Each structure stands twice: as C-alpha cells, then as structure tokens.
Short mmCIF file of C-alpha atoms in Angstrom, two decimals:
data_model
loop_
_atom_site.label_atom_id
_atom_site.label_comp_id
_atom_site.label_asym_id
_atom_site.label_seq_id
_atom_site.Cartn_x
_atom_site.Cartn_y
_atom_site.Cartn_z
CA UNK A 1 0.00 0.00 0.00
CA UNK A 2 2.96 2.36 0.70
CA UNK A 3 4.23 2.11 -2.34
CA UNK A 4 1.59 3.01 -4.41
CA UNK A 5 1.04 5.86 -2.13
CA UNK A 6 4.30 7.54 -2.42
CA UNK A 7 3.86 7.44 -6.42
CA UNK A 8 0.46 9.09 -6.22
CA UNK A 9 2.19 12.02 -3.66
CA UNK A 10 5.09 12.67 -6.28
CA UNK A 11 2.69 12.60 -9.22
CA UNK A 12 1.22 15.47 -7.44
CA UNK A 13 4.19 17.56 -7.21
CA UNK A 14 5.00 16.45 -3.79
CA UNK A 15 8.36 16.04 -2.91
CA UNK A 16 9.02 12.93 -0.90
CA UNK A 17 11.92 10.71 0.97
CA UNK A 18 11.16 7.55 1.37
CA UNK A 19 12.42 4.38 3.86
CA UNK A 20 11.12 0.80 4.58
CA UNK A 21 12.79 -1.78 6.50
CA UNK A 22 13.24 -3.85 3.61
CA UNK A 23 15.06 -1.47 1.19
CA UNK A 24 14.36 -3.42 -2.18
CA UNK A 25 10.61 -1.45 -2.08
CA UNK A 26 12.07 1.74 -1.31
CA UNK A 27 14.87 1.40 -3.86
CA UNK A 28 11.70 0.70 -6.68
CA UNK A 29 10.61 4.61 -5.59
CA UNK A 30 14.01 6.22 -6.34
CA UNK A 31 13.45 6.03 -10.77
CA UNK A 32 10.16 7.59 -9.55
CA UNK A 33 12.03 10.66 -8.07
CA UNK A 34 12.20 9.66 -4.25
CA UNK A 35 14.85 10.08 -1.99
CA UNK A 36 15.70 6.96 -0.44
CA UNK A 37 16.61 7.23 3.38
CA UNK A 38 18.44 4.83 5.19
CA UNK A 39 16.81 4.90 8.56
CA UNK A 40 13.04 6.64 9.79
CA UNK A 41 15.07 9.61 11.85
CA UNK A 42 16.66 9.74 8.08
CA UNK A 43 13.33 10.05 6.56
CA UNK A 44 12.57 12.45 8.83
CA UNK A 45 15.18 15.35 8.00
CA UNK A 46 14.00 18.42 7.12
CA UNK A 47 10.37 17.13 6.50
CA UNK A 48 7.46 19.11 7.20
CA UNK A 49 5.01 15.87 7.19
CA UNK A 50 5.78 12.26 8.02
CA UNK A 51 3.77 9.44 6.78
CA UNK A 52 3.70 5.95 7.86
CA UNK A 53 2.27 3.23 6.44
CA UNK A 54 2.72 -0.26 8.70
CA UNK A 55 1.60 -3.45 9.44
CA UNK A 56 0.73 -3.30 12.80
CA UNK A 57 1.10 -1.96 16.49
CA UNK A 58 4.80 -3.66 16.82
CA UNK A 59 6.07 -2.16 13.46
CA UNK A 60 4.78 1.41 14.15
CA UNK A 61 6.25 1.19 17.79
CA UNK A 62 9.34 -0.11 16.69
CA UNK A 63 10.03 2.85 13.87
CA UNK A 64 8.87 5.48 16.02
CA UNK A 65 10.14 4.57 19.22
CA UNK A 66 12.76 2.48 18.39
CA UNK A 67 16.60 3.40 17.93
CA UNK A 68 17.18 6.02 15.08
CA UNK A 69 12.97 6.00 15.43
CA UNK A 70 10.87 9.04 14.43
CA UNK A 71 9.79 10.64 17.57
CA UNK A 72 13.53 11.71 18.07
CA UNK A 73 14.18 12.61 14.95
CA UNK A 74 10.85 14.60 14.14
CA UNK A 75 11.01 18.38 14.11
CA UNK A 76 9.18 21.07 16.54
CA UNK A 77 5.35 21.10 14.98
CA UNK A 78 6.20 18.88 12.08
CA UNK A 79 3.03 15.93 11.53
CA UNK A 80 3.09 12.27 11.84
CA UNK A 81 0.10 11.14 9.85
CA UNK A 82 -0.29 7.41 10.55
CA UNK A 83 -2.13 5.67 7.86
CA UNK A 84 -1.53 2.21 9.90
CA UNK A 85 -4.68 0.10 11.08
CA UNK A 86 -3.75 0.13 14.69
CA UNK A 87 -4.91 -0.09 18.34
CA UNK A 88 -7.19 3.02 19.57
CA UNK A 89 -4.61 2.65 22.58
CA UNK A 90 -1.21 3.00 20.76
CA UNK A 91 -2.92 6.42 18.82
CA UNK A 92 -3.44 8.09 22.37
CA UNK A 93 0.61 6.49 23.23
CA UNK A 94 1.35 8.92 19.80
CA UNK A 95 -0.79 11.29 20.29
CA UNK A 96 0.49 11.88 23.92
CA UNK A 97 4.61 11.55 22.97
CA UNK A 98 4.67 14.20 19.79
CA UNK A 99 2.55 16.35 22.29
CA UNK A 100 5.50 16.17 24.95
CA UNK A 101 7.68 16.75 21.76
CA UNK A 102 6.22 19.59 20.37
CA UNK A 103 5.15 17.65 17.46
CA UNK A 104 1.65 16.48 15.99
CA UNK A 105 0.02 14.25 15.35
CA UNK A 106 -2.87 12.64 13.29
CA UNK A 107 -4.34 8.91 12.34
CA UNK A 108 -5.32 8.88 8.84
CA UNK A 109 -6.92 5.03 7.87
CA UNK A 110 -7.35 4.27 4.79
CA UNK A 111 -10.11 1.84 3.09
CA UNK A 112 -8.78 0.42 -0.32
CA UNK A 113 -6.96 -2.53 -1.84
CA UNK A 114 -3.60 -2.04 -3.63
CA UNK A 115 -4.99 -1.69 -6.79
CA UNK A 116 -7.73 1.32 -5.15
CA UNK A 117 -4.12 3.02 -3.91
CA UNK A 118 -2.82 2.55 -7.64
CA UNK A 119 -5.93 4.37 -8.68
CA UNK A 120 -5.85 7.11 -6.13
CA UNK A 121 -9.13 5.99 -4.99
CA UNK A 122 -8.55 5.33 -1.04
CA UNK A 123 -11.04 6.51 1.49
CA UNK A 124 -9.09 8.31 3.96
CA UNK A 125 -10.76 9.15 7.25
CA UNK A 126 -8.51 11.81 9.52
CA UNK A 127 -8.80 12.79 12.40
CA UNK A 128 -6.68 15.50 14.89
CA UNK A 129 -6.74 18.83 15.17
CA UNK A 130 -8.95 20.59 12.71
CA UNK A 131 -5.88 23.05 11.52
CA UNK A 132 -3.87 20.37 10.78
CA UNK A 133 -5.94 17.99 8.88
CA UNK A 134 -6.39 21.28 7.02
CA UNK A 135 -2.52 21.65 6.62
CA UNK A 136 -2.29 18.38 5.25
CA UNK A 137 -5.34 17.99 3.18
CA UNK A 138 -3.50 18.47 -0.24
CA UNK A 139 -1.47 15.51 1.09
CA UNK A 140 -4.44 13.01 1.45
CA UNK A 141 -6.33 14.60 -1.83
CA UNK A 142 -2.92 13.15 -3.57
CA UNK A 143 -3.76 9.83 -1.97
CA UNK A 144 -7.59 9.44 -2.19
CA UNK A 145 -10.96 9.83 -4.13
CA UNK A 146 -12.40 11.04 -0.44
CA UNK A 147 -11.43 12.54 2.61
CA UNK A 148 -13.80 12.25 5.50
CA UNK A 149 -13.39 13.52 9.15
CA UNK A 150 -13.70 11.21 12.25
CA UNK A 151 -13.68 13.79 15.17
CA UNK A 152 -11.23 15.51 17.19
CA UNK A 153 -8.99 13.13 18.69
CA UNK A 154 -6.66 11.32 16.43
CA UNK A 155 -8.21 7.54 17.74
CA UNK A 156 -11.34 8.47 16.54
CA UNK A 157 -9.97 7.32 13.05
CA UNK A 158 -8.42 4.31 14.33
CA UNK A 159 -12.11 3.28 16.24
CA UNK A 160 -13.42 3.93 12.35
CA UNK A 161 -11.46 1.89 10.62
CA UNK A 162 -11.28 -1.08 12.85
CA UNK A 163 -15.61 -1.17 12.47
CA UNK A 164 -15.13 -0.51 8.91
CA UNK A 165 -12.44 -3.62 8.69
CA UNK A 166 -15.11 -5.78 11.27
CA UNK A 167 -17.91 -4.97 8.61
CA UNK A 168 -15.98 -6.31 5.43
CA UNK A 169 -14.52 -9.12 7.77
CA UNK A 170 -18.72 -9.90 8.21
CA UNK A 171 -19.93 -9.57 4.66
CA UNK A 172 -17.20 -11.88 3.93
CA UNK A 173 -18.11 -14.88 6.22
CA UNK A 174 -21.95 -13.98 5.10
CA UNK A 175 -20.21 -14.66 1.41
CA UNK A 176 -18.57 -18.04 2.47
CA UNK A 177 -21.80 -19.25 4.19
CA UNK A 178 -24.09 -18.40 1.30
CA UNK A 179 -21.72 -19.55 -1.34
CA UNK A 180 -21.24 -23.18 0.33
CA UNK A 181 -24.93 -23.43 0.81
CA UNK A 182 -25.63 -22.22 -2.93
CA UNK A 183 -22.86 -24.87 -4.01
CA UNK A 184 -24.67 -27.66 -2.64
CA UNK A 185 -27.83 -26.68 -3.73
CA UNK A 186 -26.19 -26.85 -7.38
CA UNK A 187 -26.62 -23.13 -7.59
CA UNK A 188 -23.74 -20.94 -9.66
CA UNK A 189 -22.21 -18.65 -7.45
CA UNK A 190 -21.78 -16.46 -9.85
CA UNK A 191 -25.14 -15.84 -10.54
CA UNK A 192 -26.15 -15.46 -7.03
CA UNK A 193 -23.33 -12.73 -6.88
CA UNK A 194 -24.85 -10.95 -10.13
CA UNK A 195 -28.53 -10.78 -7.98
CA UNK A 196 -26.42 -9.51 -4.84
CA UNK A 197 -25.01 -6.99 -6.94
CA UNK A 198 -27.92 -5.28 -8.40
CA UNK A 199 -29.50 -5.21 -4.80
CA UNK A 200 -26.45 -3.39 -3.06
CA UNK A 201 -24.42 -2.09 -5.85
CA UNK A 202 -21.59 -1.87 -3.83
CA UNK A 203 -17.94 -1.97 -5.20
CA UNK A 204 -16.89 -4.09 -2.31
CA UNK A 205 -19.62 -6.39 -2.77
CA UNK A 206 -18.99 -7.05 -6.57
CA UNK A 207 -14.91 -7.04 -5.82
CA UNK A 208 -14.57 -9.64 -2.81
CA UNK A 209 -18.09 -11.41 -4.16
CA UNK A 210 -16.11 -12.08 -7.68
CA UNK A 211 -12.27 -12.90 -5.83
CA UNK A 212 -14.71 -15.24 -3.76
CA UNK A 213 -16.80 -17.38 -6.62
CA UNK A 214 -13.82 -17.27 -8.54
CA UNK A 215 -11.24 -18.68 -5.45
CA UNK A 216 -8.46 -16.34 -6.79
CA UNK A 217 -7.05 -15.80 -3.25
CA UNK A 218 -3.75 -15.71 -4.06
CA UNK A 219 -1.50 -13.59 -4.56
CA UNK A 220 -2.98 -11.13 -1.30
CA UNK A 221 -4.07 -7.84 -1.32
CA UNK A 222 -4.67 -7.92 2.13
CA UNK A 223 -3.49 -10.90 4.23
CA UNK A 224 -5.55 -13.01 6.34
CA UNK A 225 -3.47 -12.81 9.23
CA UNK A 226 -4.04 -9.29 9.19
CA UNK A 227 -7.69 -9.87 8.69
CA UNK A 228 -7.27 -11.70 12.17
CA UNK A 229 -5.33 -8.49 13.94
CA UNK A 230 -7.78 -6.12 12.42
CA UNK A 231 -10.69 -7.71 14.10
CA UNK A 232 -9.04 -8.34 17.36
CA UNK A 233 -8.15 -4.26 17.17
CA UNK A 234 -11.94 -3.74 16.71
CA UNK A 235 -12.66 -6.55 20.26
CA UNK A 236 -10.44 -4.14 21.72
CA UNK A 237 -11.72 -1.13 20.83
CA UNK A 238 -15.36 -2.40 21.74
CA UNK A 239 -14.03 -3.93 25.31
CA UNK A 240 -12.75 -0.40 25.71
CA UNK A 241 -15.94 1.54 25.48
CA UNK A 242 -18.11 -1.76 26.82
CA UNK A 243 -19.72 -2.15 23.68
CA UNK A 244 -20.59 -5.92 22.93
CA UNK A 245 -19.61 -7.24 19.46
CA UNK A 246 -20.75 -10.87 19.61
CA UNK A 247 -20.40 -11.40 15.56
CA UNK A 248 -16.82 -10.40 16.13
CA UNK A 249 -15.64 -12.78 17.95
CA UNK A 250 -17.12 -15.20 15.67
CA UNK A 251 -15.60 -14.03 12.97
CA UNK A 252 -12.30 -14.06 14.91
CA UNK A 253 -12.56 -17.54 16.16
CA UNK A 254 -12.86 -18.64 11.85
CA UNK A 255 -10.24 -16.41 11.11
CA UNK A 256 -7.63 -18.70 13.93
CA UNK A 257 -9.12 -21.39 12.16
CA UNK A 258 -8.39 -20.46 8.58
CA UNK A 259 -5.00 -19.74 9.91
CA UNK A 260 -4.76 -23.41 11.58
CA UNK A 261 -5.21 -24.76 7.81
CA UNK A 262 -2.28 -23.00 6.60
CA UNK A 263 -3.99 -19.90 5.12
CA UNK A 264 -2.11 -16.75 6.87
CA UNK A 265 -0.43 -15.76 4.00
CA UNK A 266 -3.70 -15.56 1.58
CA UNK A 267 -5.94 -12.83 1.17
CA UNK A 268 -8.28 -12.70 4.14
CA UNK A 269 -11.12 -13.50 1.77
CA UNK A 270 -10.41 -17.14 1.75
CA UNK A 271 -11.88 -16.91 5.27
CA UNK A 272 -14.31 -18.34 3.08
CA UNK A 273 -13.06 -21.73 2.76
CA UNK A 274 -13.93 -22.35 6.64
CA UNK A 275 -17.71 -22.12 5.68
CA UNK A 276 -16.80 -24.20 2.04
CA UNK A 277 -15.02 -27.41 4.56
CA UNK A 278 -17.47 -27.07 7.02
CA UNK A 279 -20.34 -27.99 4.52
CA UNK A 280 -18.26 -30.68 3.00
CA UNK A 281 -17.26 -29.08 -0.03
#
C-alpha cells in the first residue's frame, strides 16, 4: 500500500523521501524521483510531514520509538500522519509523545486494496486537530478519491477503521456461508453474486463477491493474518468503550481457524473456505 502511495504524492508535485525496513521497495521509488533514506530519523530530515504506512502496532512502535525512530528525529510542529490500522490505545501512546515533543500528530486510515491506492481511490478518514488535517489535506487529496473527518482526537480514526475492517470481515463470512450453501444446492455462485449486486451495488460487494466465486485468493491484497489483527483491534476497541460485538468474535474464532489450515499468508477473503469445509465441499 505504501508504495503506491508515495507514487500518487510525487505525481502530485509532492516532494518525498522515502524508507522501509526492507530497502528493495524503497529502492523501486528512487526512478520515480524519491529520496531513499536509510533509517526513519533519516526520513525524517528536514520534512514538514511524516507518513507511515505499517503493518501493525509492533512495526509502528518499533520505527517510532525504536533506535534512530521518528519521535527523536521529528522536528518542533512537524506531523506524523499514521495511515496504519492500529490499536485506539497505541494512537493516544502517539498522540500523547509528539505532544510532549512539540510535534503532531494525526491517524489517517485508509479503506482500499492495492490496486484502489494505484488508482488514487482510497477513502481516507482523519482525524486531529482541525488546523492540521487542514494543513495536510493536499497531502491526502494526492492519496484518495475522499477525505472524511472522524472527530477531534486522532483515535477516533483508528475506532473507524477497525468497524469498517469488522464490517468487510462480516460480509465476507456472510459470502462463504451463502456460497457453500448455494454450491450444494447446485446453484452458480456467480449468478447469485450478479442478484447480490444489483440489490447493493456496492464496489466491495462485486470485488470480494467475484475474488470469492472465482477462489483467486492468491497472490494477497490484504493478508488473512491481518484480517485476524484487524478484528481483534476492533474486540479491543469495543471492550474499551463496553460495547458488545458478539459477531466479532465469531468471525475471529474462523479467522484462527483459517489460519490453523495454513492460510495466513492468503488474502483474508479465503476466510471463506472455513464455511466451504465445514459444509463438505
């Protein structure tokens, strides 16, 4: 996702430096007019906005916290946007340390597979301080088709996204139930997805509907291990404000099971297969 990302902020007229942990992806940016750096604090120099784009709670700590990390390196008032899918807890740990720093600091999910970053057609959902989501709207209008505001405090974003990943996450065990059920009934998938379609017209319904009837769920655009964190970041979030998601936690007990057949490393909709061996298919 990062990479596509970066493309979309030089393509309009952004100037950008550039630094993953595994250099080969940040090497691929430098024809495109990037400056590779060769640490985060490296990243970091002379930069008026910093944006992340990580895996997870560890990676984010780890390049912002870590040894030659970002909060050290960042300057007096300069941003950290954090486009990560991360714990509402870890946004108030960032929100707090660039505070003590004199920094700031916003969460800015995204919604959208690689090839919706490609197409600049993320939904990005911000939330901070209204002056600086201002600052950096041209920033996520470089990224995104949309820009939508979550409230005030940077976590707000982070509560969004995880309820935005649990909803996908539902519609696709709803997919892998009706599909195994339509299967044995001798019923085309496909054509069940063509009805779906013209009753919801949704883009995510007609995308994961068609990666599902087809089984193409390899190579991933989104992990099912991560499919697994996401959902456990939305438990969290839920246990936080002592708001009861039962449906989550079922879909989080057939995500560990997905996982148990050897399917981490393919794209989360082949959570679907747990409904397709459960009804002997």
């Amino acid at each position: 996702m990062g990479s596509p990302m970066a493309r979309n902020l030089m393509r309009g007229g952004h100037q950008i430096a550039v630094y993953n942990r595994g250099r080969e992806k940040a090497e691929a940016l430098r024809a495109d007019g990037a400056r590779v750096a060769d640490s985060s604090a490296d990243a970091c120099r002379g930069a008026e906005v910093v944006m992340t784009m990580l895996a997870d709670d560890g990676a984010v700590e780890a390049v912002v916290f870590g040894e030659k990390g970002m909060a050290a390196a960042l300057g007096k008032d300069c941003v950290h946007v954090s486009h990560s899918t991360i714990s509402t807890a870890l946004a108030r740990k960032l929100t707090a340390e660039h505070a003590r720093r004199g920094q700031r600091y916003l969460s800015v999910p995204v919604f959208g597979r690689p090839e919706a970053a490609d197409a600049k057609k993320l939904v990005v959902v911000a939330a901070g301080a209204g002056e600086v989501i201002e600052r950096c709207r041209p920033l996520f209008d470089a990224i995104g088709r949309a820009t939508f505001i979550a409230g005030t405090e940077p976590w707000q974003a982070n509560a969004v996204k995880v309820c935005g990943n649990f909803m996908i996450a539902s519609m696709l065990e709803t997919f892998g139930e009706a599909f195994a059920t339509l299967r044995k009934s001798g019923v085309d998938p496909h054509v069940f997805l063509e009805i779906m379609n013209s009753l919801f017209a949704s883009p995510v319904y007609a995308n994961y509907g068609r990666i599902i009837a087809d089984e193409q769920f390899e190579p991933a655009g989104f992990a099912l291990k991560l499919g697994l964190k996401d959902v456990r970041l939305a438990l969290a979030a839920a246990e936080e404000c002592s708001a009861p998601m039962p449906i989550a936690s079922l879909i989080r007990d057939q995500f560990i099971a997905a996982i148990a057949q050897g399917q981490a490393e393919f794209d989360w909709s082949s959570i679907t297969r747990v409904s397709a061996r459960n009804a002997g298919l």
